[in-house]
Amino acid sequence: MALWLWCLLFVLESLYCWWIIGYGGARWIEGWKSFFMIEWFALDWTAEQIRLYVLIIWCFSLIWFIIGIIKPELRL
């Protein structure tokens, strides 16, 4: 995968996470919408649980992004 595409995908994911964590996106997708926007197991989660899940996933994505910049063959 090209570096520009790798960076673009990470920026788009970061904007999505930023919206959920900081701008009320978790409250908006709480309930049945979380099935489509997060995962099937998030149906019963509160907004705070969704925010925590997205924060943890974003931290792992950040680590994977940095690894992908250093070792291009690991970009998926």
Coordinates of C-alpha atoms in Angstrom, one line a residue:
M1 CA 0.0 0.0 0.0
A2 CA 1.3 3.4 -0.9
L3 CA 2.3 5.8 2.0
W4 CA -0.1 8.5 0.9
L5 CA -3.0 6.0 1.1
W6 CA -1.8 4.6 4.5
C7 CA -1.8 8.2 5.9
L8 CA -5.1 9.0 4.3
L9 CA -6.8 6.0 5.8
F10 CA -5.4 6.8 9.2
V11 CA -6.5 10.4 9.0
L12 CA -10.1 9.3 8.1
E13 CA -10.1 6.8 11.0
S14 CA -8.8 9.4 13.4
L15 CA -11.5 11.9 12.3
Y16 CA -14.2 9.2 13.0
C17 CA -12.7 8.4 16.4
W18 CA -12.3 12.1 17.2
W19 CA -16.0 12.6 16.4
I20 CA -17.1 9.7 18.6
I21 CA -14.8 10.5 21.6
G22 CA -15.0 14.3 21.7
Y23 CA -18.0 15.6 19.8
G24 CA -21.0 13.6 20.9
G25 CA -20.8 10.9 18.3
A26 CA -21.1 8.2 21.0
R27 CA -24.4 9.5 22.2
W28 CA -25.7 9.7 18.6
I29 CA -24.8 6.1 17.7
E30 CA -25.8 4.6 21.1
G31 CA -28.3 1.8 20.7
W32 CA -29.2 0.1 17.4
K33 CA -26.9 2.4 15.3
S34 CA -23.9 1.0 17.1
F35 CA -24.5 -2.3 15.4
F36 CA -23.6 -0.7 12.0
M37 CA -21.0 1.9 13.2
I38 CA -19.0 -0.1 15.8
E39 CA -19.8 -3.8 16.0
W40 CA -22.7 -6.2 16.8
F41 CA -21.6 -6.5 20.5
A42 CA -22.0 -2.8 21.1
L43 CA -25.8 -2.9 21.0
D44 CA -26.3 -2.6 24.7
W45 CA -23.4 -0.3 25.5
T46 CA -23.7 3.2 26.9
A47 CA -22.1 6.2 25.3
E48 CA -19.2 6.1 27.8
Q49 CA -18.5 2.4 27.0
I50 CA -18.5 3.2 23.3
R51 CA -16.1 6.1 23.8
L52 CA -13.8 3.9 25.8
Y53 CA -13.9 1.1 23.2
V54 CA -13.1 3.6 20.4
L55 CA -10.3 5.2 22.4
I56 CA -8.6 1.8 22.9
I57 CA -9.1 0.8 19.3
W58 CA -7.7 4.2 18.2
C59 CA -4.6 3.7 20.4
F60 CA -3.9 0.3 18.8
S61 CA -4.5 1.9 15.3
L62 CA -1.9 4.5 16.1
I63 CA 0.7 1.9 17.1
W64 CA -0.1 0.0 13.9
F65 CA 0.1 3.2 11.8
I66 CA 3.6 3.9 13.2
I67 CA 4.7 0.4 12.6
G68 CA 3.4 0.6 9.0
I69 CA 5.4 3.8 8.4
I70 CA 8.6 2.2 9.7
K71 CA 8.1 -1.2 8.0
P72 CA 6.1 -0.7 4.7
E73 CA 5.7 -4.5 4.1
L74 CA 3.4 -4.6 7.2
R75 CA 0.8 -2.3 5.7
L76 CA -2.4 -4.2 5.0

